[in-house]
Amino acid sequence: MRTRSARTGILLLGLLAGCGGDAPPAAPPLKVYRHSEDGAPASLDPAQASTVHAVLIARSLYDTLYAYRYLARPYVLKPNLAEAMPEVSADGRVYRIRLKAGVRFVDDAVFAGGRGRSVTAQDAVYSILRHFHPDSRGQGAWAWRGRILGLDDWQRAGADFDRPPEGLRALDARTLEIRLLQPYPRLVHTLALALAAVVPREAVERYGREFGVHPVGSGPFRLLSFDSARAVLARNEQFRREPLDLAAEGFDPVRHAGLGLEALDGRVSPFVDRVLIDWVPEPAARWTSFNKAAEIQYTVLPPSQYDAVLAAREPLALRPEYAQRFVAHAALENSLVYTSFNLEDAAIGISGDPERDARRRALRCAIVKAFDWPARNARFYGGLGRVFSGALTPSLAEFDPALPAPARDVKGARALLARHGWTAQSLPALEHAIPGGPLYRDMHEQLAGFLIDIGWPAGKIRARSYPSFGDFDRATRQKRAQLFTRASHLDVPDAAAAMQLFYGPYAAPGPNTSNYRNAEFDRLYERAAMLPPGAERTALYRRMNTLLIDDCVGVLALARTHLHLWHRGVRMLPDRDSANGFWLRYVAVD
Amino acid sequence: MRDFAARVLLRLLGALPLLLGVSLVSFVLMALAPDKSYELAGRAAGTEEIAAMQRALGYDAPLWRRYLQFLGEIARLDFGHALSSGERVTTLLARTAPVSLAATLPGFVLGHALALAAALLAARWAHTLLDRLLTAAASLGMSLSLVVVVIACQAVFSASDGLDWFPVRGWDASSIGGYLRHVAVPTTALALGGAAYNLRFYRSLMLTELEAPYVRLARAYGEAPGSVLLRQVLPNLWPAIATRLLYSIPLLIVSGSLLIESYFGIPGLGRLTYEAATGGDQPVLKAVVTLSALLFALTLSLADAFSRAADPRLELR
């Protein structure tokens, strides 16, 4: 009874307090941006951020020393956690990088008192070194292996983090020095990779393998929850206060008209309190959810839906019922889709015997001529892909717009085969390796149709289907696939990232799954890799591109275009390239 | 009760060879699963990185040693960390299995209840227009893929140009209201998808039972057909119905409904299992296989003990 009276008294007091005096002001509603992705990252550990989904979230939770300007294309580097672009020695071998002051990791139990400590140059050193430690399962060693003084020896000697290699040291709490074995201008790009995001050593050691679901970063957001359906990010209140300088980010009033970005100029990002990222692989569910006002506000549209949603492709226009509610943006992907030959294959590869190689080259070139890129583009990429010759994709500064796109030449292909004595009887059997699924089966059928047109017997073209993409990838990297189609995302927006796909020493299991070996190409690659961007380097890359085309190393190529759609009222320019992912911090919701 | 518990325990002990067999078969199948080392080593990894990853994953150990290690993990019920996310497998299972159960149980129960009610109607008025209509509806339901049912349910109940009553996708079990809002459409889809199969099963069970001599006797004594069905036939069918229900529970927990979880964005065990199978995440697969084998063994034991308790004649056979 006494308890009940006491409760009543408290209630009355509460009511009185509520009626009289000034009530505390209601908290403003949270600004929430609801994003969706068509796949989910397996881990949030930046050392494993190798997919576009993982890159997006890693760059939102963590900081990298460098980043890319939000709106500038081709991509342009800018300082991020670093105070400025690096000081580089005259011989191009010593890089000195100063970190911004006062940057802190998010609060976490791993730190003394639970309060995030300052980010230091030692953290940056550790974050690179962990890729070389067997326990961390890092995926970024390729970016620095054989480049940094003493790094490979350090790994062989047991990878002791307390004794960093000579070429990778923190001079003080805010200064990092990298000594290279030879000039490597691409180094700064590698420091913008999500793989190079800066992590605190004590958190990695404390959480061990679970660091992948327990991120502790210094990025614009911190993680509230993560599972196979959704990630919830909250604004990192401790994130450094840097106003958005639209002009410096590459804003173009014509190109970026209608996005509403002007209103954000000078404001401090991030502009939203929460980011909800739904992982929705099913296009139908994504589209239904996107069409509701209260659910996801962004989707990437699959090509199968282009006809239903678009009124025109060039210039891009939505159907009126969608144009009222949504904003559309077509963005060229920093990647290349190509059908590759395994050049170690006994039927179509390079053997070293000039006469045999000439005949095999004729085979490959006939396949290249038979390939109908516009038909491929229309059928599988909604007609929005961009077909180009060689491997220098249109999103690269080295792309040569004067080089004509490949055109189908059935007569030429037939004549080439005949000239080299190939007949229906002597043409070799082709095995087209594909991942399982109807999409890839359709791609194979289309390719077979192209080849039948030039006289290849249908019975000699067959698909070898692998149950999963992982199995398919393993087959190509173990040199077991003869002919295969793949899309390669360029990890960094640099021509070397495209050309490494054909660099001899990187043959399978490395990225050169074509197993192309050409001494001149390799020599040019090595020379270009040491040059800073400029006319000389561009000329070298274009020469390499010509070699690829002349040798018919593959059916090259197409750059995919992603069609981004988002609700009006959301101000942003999304990007799903592996080179980006920094844009979430600039999303604003009206 | 003591007899019942003893019987369950005995059956469980008898299931040990079955568990061992399941572990061996599943291990062999998992050994053929995708090699995760190429993916984990990254796109640009060379021979050294891939070899290091294979060592880290234990792929270089002989199969027999890996199998013994698997048996050790089963004995300890500790499967280590998921290869993909690094999260402890037991934590993953503890987090996702209840979600699967909460997401699919209402649809499962509703689907069976609807099917049972419809089967009673069909059996009571067997070979009439009503029976034919129900049978035709069941055939139609069985012909429709669950994907179609799911998409149709989303279009009707959730889409902005439909009724727009419920969210298209998502999961919120933090409040009763949130749970009901998010589970309503998955439940409807599951109930509609499952009812057709169950209706056929229950109807045929009842029609067979209606041929039994005791039914003819009851009818000869003048008991009404509806009463015979409810008071005589249905109690006799409980062991068969209970067995079907019990057998479905492990699948409900372990595989949930992959389609339901994927289309509705539900972070359950079904989706986790699918991703582990396609991605070659062996620690997760091992745990799921073990969990499902244990649940099946438990279910078999319970179903057997339950049947014997319900029908003492089984003891005499």
PDB file of N, CA and C in Angstrom, chain A residues 288-370:
ATOM      1  N   THR A 288      10.577  -3.139 -55.105  1.00  0.00           N
ATOM      2  CA  THR A 288       9.332  -2.897 -54.367  1.00  0.00           C
ATOM      3  C   THR A 288       9.610  -2.032 -53.140  1.00  0.00           C
ATOM      4  N   SER A 289      10.695  -2.326 -52.461  1.00  0.00           N
ATOM      5  CA  SER A 289      11.048  -1.548 -51.274  1.00  0.00           C
ATOM      6  C   SER A 289      11.423  -0.114 -51.653  1.00  0.00           C
ATOM      7  N   PHE A 290      12.146   0.028 -52.750  1.00  0.00           N
ATOM      8  CA  PHE A 290      12.585   1.358 -53.199  1.00  0.00           C
ATOM      9  C   PHE A 290      11.389   2.235 -53.579  1.00  0.00           C
ATOM     10  N   ASN A 291      10.341   1.603 -54.084  1.00  0.00           N
ATOM     11  CA  ASN A 291       9.171   2.360 -54.528  1.00  0.00           C
ATOM     12  C   ASN A 291       8.337   2.904 -53.388  1.00  0.00           C
ATOM     13  N   LYS A 292       8.632   2.458 -52.155  1.00  0.00           N
ATOM     14  CA  LYS A 292       7.896   2.987 -51.013  1.00  0.00           C
ATOM     15  C   LYS A 292       8.625   4.195 -50.457  1.00  0.00           C
ATOM     16  N   ALA A 293       7.866   5.155 -50.001  1.00  0.00           N
ATOM     17  CA  ALA A 293       8.492   6.381 -49.513  1.00  0.00           C
ATOM     18  C   ALA A 293       9.319   6.121 -48.257  1.00  0.00           C
ATOM     19  N   ALA A 294       8.893   5.162 -47.429  1.00  0.00           N
ATOM     20  CA  ALA A 294       9.509   5.016 -46.112  1.00  0.00           C
ATOM     21  C   ALA A 294      10.583   3.940 -46.043  1.00  0.00           C
ATOM     22  N   GLU A 295      10.906   3.332 -47.158  1.00  0.00           N
ATOM     23  CA  GLU A 295      11.926   2.276 -47.079  1.00  0.00           C
ATOM     24  C   GLU A 295      13.201   2.727 -47.798  1.00  0.00           C
ATOM     25  N   ILE A 296      13.892   1.818 -48.476  1.00  0.00           N
ATOM     26  CA  ILE A 296      15.206   2.201 -49.011  1.00  0.00           C
ATOM     27  C   ILE A 296      15.083   3.383 -49.982  1.00  0.00           C
ATOM     28  N   GLN A 297      16.076   4.256 -49.930  1.00  0.00           N
ATOM     29  CA  GLN A 297      16.012   5.480 -50.736  1.00  0.00           C
ATOM     30  C   GLN A 297      16.951   5.430 -51.933  1.00  0.00           C
ATOM     31  N   TYR A 298      17.664   4.331 -52.045  1.00  0.00           N
ATOM     32  CA  TYR A 298      18.620   4.223 -53.146  1.00  0.00           C
ATOM     33  C   TYR A 298      18.631   2.786 -53.648  1.00  0.00           C
ATOM     34  N   THR A 299      18.749   2.643 -54.944  1.00  0.00           N
ATOM     35  CA  THR A 299      18.961   1.304 -55.505  1.00  0.00           C
ATOM     36  C   THR A 299      19.819   1.424 -56.757  1.00  0.00           C
ATOM     37  N   VAL A 300      20.550   0.374 -57.034  1.00  0.00           N
ATOM     38  CA  VAL A 300      21.205   0.309 -58.331  1.00  0.00           C
ATOM     39  C   VAL A 300      20.284  -0.566 -59.173  1.00  0.00           C
ATOM     40  N   LEU A 301      19.976  -0.087 -60.361  1.00  0.00           N
ATOM     41  CA  LEU A 301      18.958  -0.750 -61.175  1.00  0.00           C
ATOM     42  C   LEU A 301      19.594  -1.818 -62.055  1.00  0.00           C
ATOM     43  N   PRO A 302      19.086  -3.058 -62.021  1.00  0.00           N
ATOM     44  CA  PRO A 302      19.652  -4.081 -62.916  1.00  0.00           C
ATOM     45  C   PRO A 302      19.223  -3.817 -64.355  1.00  0.00           C
ATOM     46  N   PRO A 303      20.065  -4.156 -65.350  1.00  0.00           N
ATOM     47  CA  PRO A 303      19.729  -3.884 -66.755  1.00  0.00           C
ATOM     48  C   PRO A 303      18.377  -4.443 -67.180  1.00  0.00           C
ATOM     49  N   SER A 304      17.940  -5.541 -66.548  1.00  0.00           N
ATOM     50  CA  SER A 304      16.661  -6.134 -66.947  1.00  0.00           C
ATOM     51  C   SER A 304      15.489  -5.190 -66.685  1.00  0.00           C
ATOM     52  N   GLN A 305      15.699  -4.169 -65.859  1.00  0.00           N
ATOM     53  CA  GLN A 305      14.602  -3.243 -65.542  1.00  0.00           C
ATOM     54  C   GLN A 305      14.698  -1.919 -66.302  1.00  0.00           C
ATOM     55  N   TYR A 306      15.733  -1.761 -67.104  1.00  0.00           N
ATOM     56  CA  TYR A 306      15.928  -0.468 -67.779  1.00  0.00           C
ATOM     57  C   TYR A 306      14.708  -0.086 -68.614  1.00  0.00           C
ATOM     58  N   ASP A 307      14.202  -1.043 -69.402  1.00  0.00           N
ATOM     59  CA  ASP A 307      13.098  -0.707 -70.307  1.00  0.00           C
ATOM     60  C   ASP A 307      11.861  -0.253 -69.540  1.00  0.00           C
ATOM     61  N   ALA A 308      11.664  -0.831 -68.362  1.00  0.00           N
ATOM     62  CA  ALA A 308      10.467  -0.490 -67.591  1.00  0.00           C
ATOM     63  C   ALA A 308      10.590   0.868 -66.910  1.00  0.00           C
ATOM     64  N   VAL A 309      11.799   1.325 -66.699  1.00  0.00           N
ATOM     65  CA  VAL A 309      12.001   2.523 -65.887  1.00  0.00           C
ATOM     66  C   VAL A 309      12.467   3.717 -66.726  1.00  0.00           C
ATOM     67  N   LEU A 310      13.214   3.436 -67.782  1.00  0.00           N
ATOM     68  CA  LEU A 310      13.795   4.539 -68.554  1.00  0.00           C
ATOM     69  C   LEU A 310      12.904   4.938 -69.730  1.00  0.00           C
ATOM     70  N   ALA A 311      12.835   6.239 -69.941  1.00  0.00           N
ATOM     71  CA  ALA A 311      12.154   6.739 -71.141  1.00  0.00           C
ATOM     72  C   ALA A 311      13.158   6.847 -72.282  1.00  0.00           C
ATOM     73  N   ALA A 312      14.405   7.154 -71.947  1.00  0.00           N
ATOM     74  CA  ALA A 312      15.456   7.258 -72.970  1.00  0.00           C
ATOM     75  C   ALA A 312      16.802   6.966 -72.324  1.00  0.00           C
ATOM     76  N   ARG A 313      17.687   6.444 -73.132  1.00  0.00           N
ATOM     77  CA  ARG A 313      19.026   6.142 -72.612  1.00  0.00           C
ATOM     78  C   ARG A 313      19.999   7.272 -72.900  1.00  0.00           C
ATOM     79  N   GLU A 314      19.809   7.946 -74.034  1.00  0.00           N
ATOM     80  CA  GLU A 314      20.749   8.997 -74.425  1.00  0.00           C
ATOM     81  C   GLU A 314      20.000  10.209 -74.919  1.00  0.00           C
ATOM     82  N   PRO A 315      19.856  11.264 -74.184  1.00  0.00           N
ATOM     83  CA  PRO A 315      20.311  11.414 -72.803  1.00  0.00           C
ATOM     84  C   PRO A 315      19.405  10.629 -71.853  1.00  0.00           C
ATOM     85  N   LEU A 316      19.972  10.317 -70.714  1.00  0.00           N
ATOM     86  CA  LEU A 316      19.270   9.474 -69.754  1.00  0.00           C
ATOM     87  C   LEU A 316      18.012  10.180 -69.246  1.00  0.00           C
ATOM     88  N   ALA A 317      16.882   9.501 -69.347  1.00  0.00           N
ATOM     89  CA  ALA A 317      15.634  10.094 -68.845  1.00  0.00           C
ATOM     90  C   ALA A 317      14.747   8.996 -68.290  1.00  0.00           C
ATOM     91  N   LEU A 318      14.149   9.296 -67.146  1.00  0.00           N
ATOM     92  CA  LEU A 318      13.232   8.335 -66.524  1.00  0.00           C
ATOM     93  C   LEU A 318      11.837   8.520 -67.103  1.00  0.00           C
ATOM     94  N   ARG A 319      11.030   7.490 -67.017  1.00  0.00           N
ATOM     95  CA  ARG A 319       9.623   7.628 -67.397  1.00  0.00           C
ATOM     96  C   ARG A 319       8.981   8.656 -66.458  1.00  0.00           C
ATOM     97  N   PRO A 320       7.979   9.394 -66.936  1.00  0.00           N
ATOM     98  CA  PRO A 320       7.430  10.513 -66.136  1.00  0.00           C
ATOM     99  C   PRO A 320       7.008  10.106 -64.726  1.00  0.00           C
ATOM    100  N   GLU A 321       6.392   8.909 -64.592  1.00  0.00           N
ATOM    101  CA  GLU A 321       5.909   8.513 -63.256  1.00  0.00           C
ATOM    102  C   GLU A 321       7.066   8.326 -62.274  1.00  0.00           C
ATOM    103  N   TYR A 322       8.247   8.024 -62.792  1.00  0.00           N
ATOM    104  CA  TYR A 322       9.406   7.856 -61.909  1.00  0.00           C
ATOM    105  C   TYR A 322      10.180   9.159 -61.782  1.00  0.00           C
ATOM    106  N   ALA A 323      10.196   9.940 -62.854  1.00  0.00           N
ATOM    107  CA  ALA A 323      10.971  11.186 -62.838  1.00  0.00           C
ATOM    108  C   ALA A 323      10.492  12.135 -61.746  1.00  0.00           C
ATOM    109  N   GLN A 324       9.192  12.061 -61.429  1.00  0.00           N
ATOM    110  CA  GLN A 324       8.664  12.937 -60.374  1.00  0.00           C
ATOM    111  C   GLN A 324       9.249  12.590 -59.008  1.00  0.00           C
ATOM    112  N   ARG A 325       9.569  11.315 -58.829  1.00  0.00           N
ATOM    113  CA  ARG A 325       9.953  10.873 -57.476  1.00  0.00           C
ATOM    114  C   ARG A 325      11.437  10.549 -57.330  1.00  0.00           C
ATOM    115  N   PHE A 326      12.078  10.223 -58.465  1.00  0.00           N
ATOM    116  CA  PHE A 326      13.447   9.715 -58.356  1.00  0.00           C
ATOM    117  C   PHE A 326      14.435  10.542 -59.172  1.00  0.00           C
ATOM    118  N   VAL A 327      15.699  10.431 -58.770  1.00  0.00           N
ATOM    119  CA  VAL A 327      16.805  11.007 -59.535  1.00  0.00           C
ATOM    120  C   VAL A 327      17.604   9.837 -60.098  1.00  0.00           C
ATOM    121  N   ALA A 328      18.043   9.951 -61.334  1.00  0.00           N
ATOM    122  CA  ALA A 328      18.823   8.870 -61.942  1.00  0.00           C
ATOM    123  C   ALA A 328      20.197   9.384 -62.327  1.00  0.00           C
ATOM    124  N   HIS A 329      21.175   8.511 -62.231  1.00  0.00           N
ATOM    125  CA  HIS A 329      22.530   8.884 -62.631  1.00  0.00           C
ATOM    126  C   HIS A 329      23.225   7.648 -63.182  1.00  0.00           C
ATOM    127  N   ALA A 330      23.739   7.773 -64.390  1.00  0.00           N
ATOM    128  CA  ALA A 330      24.471   6.653 -64.996  1.00  0.00           C
ATOM    129  C   ALA A 330      25.957   6.896 -64.792  1.00  0.00           C
ATOM    130  N   ALA A 331      26.641   5.946 -64.192  1.00  0.00           N
ATOM    131  CA  ALA A 331      28.076   6.126 -63.907  1.00  0.00           C
ATOM    132  C   ALA A 331      28.864   4.970 -64.520  1.00  0.00           C
ATOM    133  N   LEU A 332      29.861   5.350 -65.260  1.00  0.00           N
ATOM    134  CA  LEU A 332      30.733   4.363 -65.890  1.00  0.00           C
ATOM    135  C   LEU A 332      31.607   3.714 -64.815  1.00  0.00           C
ATOM    136  N   GLU A 333      31.653   2.403 -64.834  1.00  0.00           N
ATOM    137  CA  GLU A 333      32.420   1.687 -63.804  1.00  0.00           C
ATOM    138  C   GLU A 333      33.895   1.654 -64.182  1.00  0.00           C
ATOM    139  N   ASN A 334      34.719   1.708 -63.163  1.00  0.00           N
ATOM    140  CA  ASN A 334      36.157   1.666 -63.375  1.00  0.00           C
ATOM    141  C   ASN A 334      36.582   0.195 -63.476  1.00  0.00           C
ATOM    142  N   SER A 335      36.182  -0.425 -64.577  1.00  0.00           N
ATOM    143  CA  SER A 335      36.427  -1.863 -64.707  1.00  0.00           C
ATOM    144  C   SER A 335      36.440  -2.237 -66.174  1.00  0.00           C
ATOM    145  N   LEU A 336      36.803  -3.466 -66.461  1.00  0.00           N
ATOM    146  CA  LEU A 336      36.642  -3.929 -67.827  1.00  0.00           C
ATOM    147  C   LEU A 336      36.091  -5.350 -67.837  1.00  0.00           C
ATOM    148  N   VAL A 337      35.143  -5.551 -68.747  1.00  0.00           N
ATOM    149  CA  VAL A 337      34.568  -6.873 -68.964  1.00  0.00           C
ATOM    150  C   VAL A 337      35.191  -7.392 -70.247  1.00  0.00           C
ATOM    151  N   TYR A 338      35.742  -8.584 -70.215  1.00  0.00           N
ATOM    152  CA  TYR A 338      36.372  -9.111 -71.415  1.00  0.00           C
ATOM    153  C   TYR A 338      36.331 -10.638 -71.414  1.00  0.00           C
ATOM    154  N   THR A 339      36.374 -11.174 -72.631  1.00  0.00           N
ATOM    155  CA  THR A 339      36.460 -12.621 -72.762  1.00  0.00           C
ATOM    156  C   THR A 339      37.918 -12.946 -73.017  1.00  0.00           C
ATOM    157  N   SER A 340      38.449 -13.760 -72.143  1.00  0.00           N
ATOM    158  CA  SER A 340      39.889 -13.955 -72.140  1.00  0.00           C
ATOM    159  C   SER A 340      40.265 -15.341 -72.667  1.00  0.00           C
ATOM    160  N   PHE A 341      41.393 -15.397 -73.338  1.00  0.00           N
ATOM    161  CA  PHE A 341      41.960 -16.686 -73.736  1.00  0.00           C
ATOM    162  C   PHE A 341      43.034 -17.055 -72.722  1.00  0.00           C
ATOM    163  N   ASN A 342      43.114 -18.335 -72.404  1.00  0.00           N
ATOM    164  CA  ASN A 342      44.246 -18.802 -71.615  1.00  0.00           C
ATOM    165  C   ASN A 342      45.393 -19.038 -72.598  1.00  0.00           C
ATOM    166  N   LEU A 343      46.378 -18.172 -72.561  1.00  0.00           N
ATOM    167  CA  LEU A 343      47.429 -18.230 -73.575  1.00  0.00           C
ATOM    168  C   LEU A 343      48.453 -19.339 -73.311  1.00  0.00           C
ATOM    169  N   GLU A 344      48.224 -20.133 -72.281  1.00  0.00           N
ATOM    170  CA  GLU A 344      49.041 -21.339 -72.088  1.00  0.00           C
ATOM    171  C   GLU A 344      48.309 -22.571 -72.614  1.00  0.00           C
ATOM    172  N   ASP A 345      47.117 -22.349 -73.148  1.00  0.00           N
ATOM    173  CA  ASP A 345      46.329 -23.475 -73.649  1.00  0.00           C
ATOM    174  C   ASP A 345      46.940 -24.023 -74.937  1.00  0.00           C
ATOM    175  N   ALA A 346      46.937 -25.342 -75.061  1.00  0.00           N
ATOM    176  CA  ALA A 346      47.610 -25.989 -76.189  1.00  0.00           C
ATOM    177  C   ALA A 346      46.916 -25.713 -77.522  1.00  0.00           C
ATOM    178  N   ALA A 347      45.639 -25.354 -77.488  1.00  0.00           N
ATOM    179  CA  ALA A 347      44.926 -25.152 -78.750  1.00  0.00           C
ATOM    180  C   ALA A 347      44.945 -23.701 -79.220  1.00  0.00           C
ATOM    181  N   ILE A 348      44.862 -22.758 -78.287  1.00  0.00           N
ATOM    182  CA  ILE A 348      44.731 -21.359 -78.714  1.00  0.00           C
ATOM    183  C   ILE A 348      45.828 -20.460 -78.156  1.00  0.00           C
ATOM    184  N   GLY A 349      46.739 -21.012 -77.362  1.00  0.00           N
ATOM    185  CA  GLY A 349      47.737 -20.200 -76.684  1.00  0.00           C
ATOM    186  C   GLY A 349      48.991 -19.926 -77.506  1.00  0.00           C
ATOM    187  N   ILE A 350      49.996 -19.384 -76.811  1.00  0.00           N
ATOM    188  CA  ILE A 350      51.254 -19.046 -77.463  1.00  0.00           C
ATOM    189  C   ILE A 350      52.271 -20.116 -77.077  1.00  0.00           C
ATOM    190  N   SER A 351      52.890 -20.724 -78.094  1.00  0.00           N
ATOM    191  CA  SER A 351      53.776 -21.859 -77.809  1.00  0.00           C
ATOM    192  C   SER A 351      55.262 -21.514 -77.927  1.00  0.00           C
ATOM    193  N   GLY A 352      55.588 -20.461 -78.667  1.00  0.00           N
ATOM    194  CA  GLY A 352      56.990 -20.141 -78.932  1.00  0.00           C
ATOM    195  C   GLY A 352      57.419 -20.548 -80.329  1.00  0.00           C
ATOM    196  N   ASP A 353      56.630 -21.416 -80.952  1.00  0.00           N
ATOM    197  CA  ASP A 353      56.906 -21.824 -82.333  1.00  0.00           C
ATOM    198  C   ASP A 353      56.215 -20.809 -83.261  1.00  0.00           C
ATOM    199  N   PRO A 354      56.990 -20.011 -84.046  1.00  0.00           N
ATOM    200  CA  PRO A 354      56.393 -18.899 -84.800  1.00  0.00           C
ATOM    201  C   PRO A 354      55.274 -19.327 -85.743  1.00  0.00           C
ATOM    202  N   GLU A 355      55.473 -20.449 -86.423  1.00  0.00           N
ATOM    203  CA  GLU A 355      54.470 -20.854 -87.408  1.00  0.00           C
ATOM    204  C   GLU A 355      53.154 -21.253 -86.716  1.00  0.00           C
ATOM    205  N   ARG A 356      53.308 -22.050 -85.665  1.00  0.00           N
ATOM    206  CA  ARG A 356      52.126 -22.483 -84.925  1.00  0.00           C
ATOM    207  C   ARG A 356      51.434 -21.277 -84.282  1.00  0.00           C
ATOM    208  N   ASP A 357      52.266 -20.374 -83.752  1.00  0.00           N
ATOM    209  CA  ASP A 357      51.683 -19.210 -83.070  1.00  0.00           C
ATOM    210  C   ASP A 357      50.921 -18.305 -84.029  1.00  0.00           C
ATOM    211  N   ALA A 358      51.401 -18.223 -85.255  1.00  0.00           N
ATOM    212  CA  ALA A 358      50.699 -17.391 -86.242  1.00  0.00           C
ATOM    213  C   ALA A 358      49.306 -17.970 -86.506  1.00  0.00           C
ATOM    214  N   ARG A 359      49.212 -19.278 -86.607  1.00  0.00           N
ATOM    215  CA  ARG A 359      47.911 -19.913 -86.862  1.00  0.00           C
ATOM    216  C   ARG A 359      46.978 -19.740 -85.654  1.00  0.00           C
ATOM    217  N   ARG A 360      47.561 -19.862 -84.466  1.00  0.00           N
ATOM    218  CA  ARG A 360      46.726 -19.726 -83.266  1.00  0.00           C
ATOM    219  C   ARG A 360      46.279 -18.280 -83.064  1.00  0.00           C
ATOM    220  N   ARG A 361      47.174 -17.382 -83.414  1.00  0.00           N
ATOM    221  CA  ARG A 361      46.797 -15.967 -83.318  1.00  0.00           C
ATOM    222  C   ARG A 361      45.619 -15.690 -84.269  1.00  0.00           C
ATOM    223  N   ALA A 362      45.669 -16.316 -85.451  1.00  0.00           N
ATOM    224  CA  ALA A 362      44.568 -16.146 -86.409  1.00  0.00           C
ATOM    225  C   ALA A 362      43.253 -16.653 -85.801  1.00  0.00           C
ATOM    226  N   LEU A 363      43.350 -17.764 -85.070  1.00  0.00           N
ATOM    227  CA  LEU A 363      42.152 -18.288 -84.397  1.00  0.00           C
ATOM    228  C   LEU A 363      41.572 -17.264 -83.428  1.00  0.00           C
ATOM    229  N   ARG A 364      42.480 -16.725 -82.587  1.00  0.00           N
ATOM    230  CA  ARG A 364      42.032 -15.777 -81.557  1.00  0.00           C
ATOM    231  C   ARG A 364      41.482 -14.511 -82.211  1.00  0.00           C
ATOM    232  N   CYS A 365      42.187 -14.032 -83.228  1.00  0.00           N
ATOM    233  CA  CYS A 365      41.743 -12.798 -83.875  1.00  0.00           C
ATOM    234  C   CYS A 365      40.409 -13.007 -84.594  1.00  0.00           C
ATOM    235  N   ALA A 366      40.198 -14.199 -85.109  1.00  0.00           N
ATOM    236  CA  ALA A 366      38.913 -14.482 -85.766  1.00  0.00           C
ATOM    237  C   ALA A 366      37.789 -14.444 -84.732  1.00  0.00           C
ATOM    238  N   ILE A 367      38.071 -14.975 -83.553  1.00  0.00           N
ATOM    239  CA  ILE A 367      37.048 -14.934 -82.481  1.00  0.00           C
ATOM    240  C   ILE A 367      36.762 -13.481 -82.097  1.00  0.00           C
ATOM    241  N   VAL A 368      37.839 -12.681 -82.016  1.00  0.00           N
ATOM    242  CA  VAL A 368      37.672 -11.255 -81.678  1.00  0.00           C
ATOM    243  C   VAL A 368      36.807 -10.574 -82.734  1.00  0.00           C
ATOM    244  N   LYS A 369      37.100 -10.873 -84.002  1.00  0.00           N
ATOM    245  CA  LYS A 369      36.331 -10.244 -85.087  1.00  0.00           C
ATOM    246  C   LYS A 369      34.867 -10.726 -85.088  1.00  0.00           C
ATOM    247  N   ALA A 370      34.666 -11.964 -84.679  1.00  0.00           N
ATOM    248  CA  ALA A 370      33.303 -12.522 -84.703  1.00  0.00           C
ATOM    249  C   ALA A 370      32.428 -11.930 -83.610  1.00  0.00           C
TER     250      ALA A 370
END
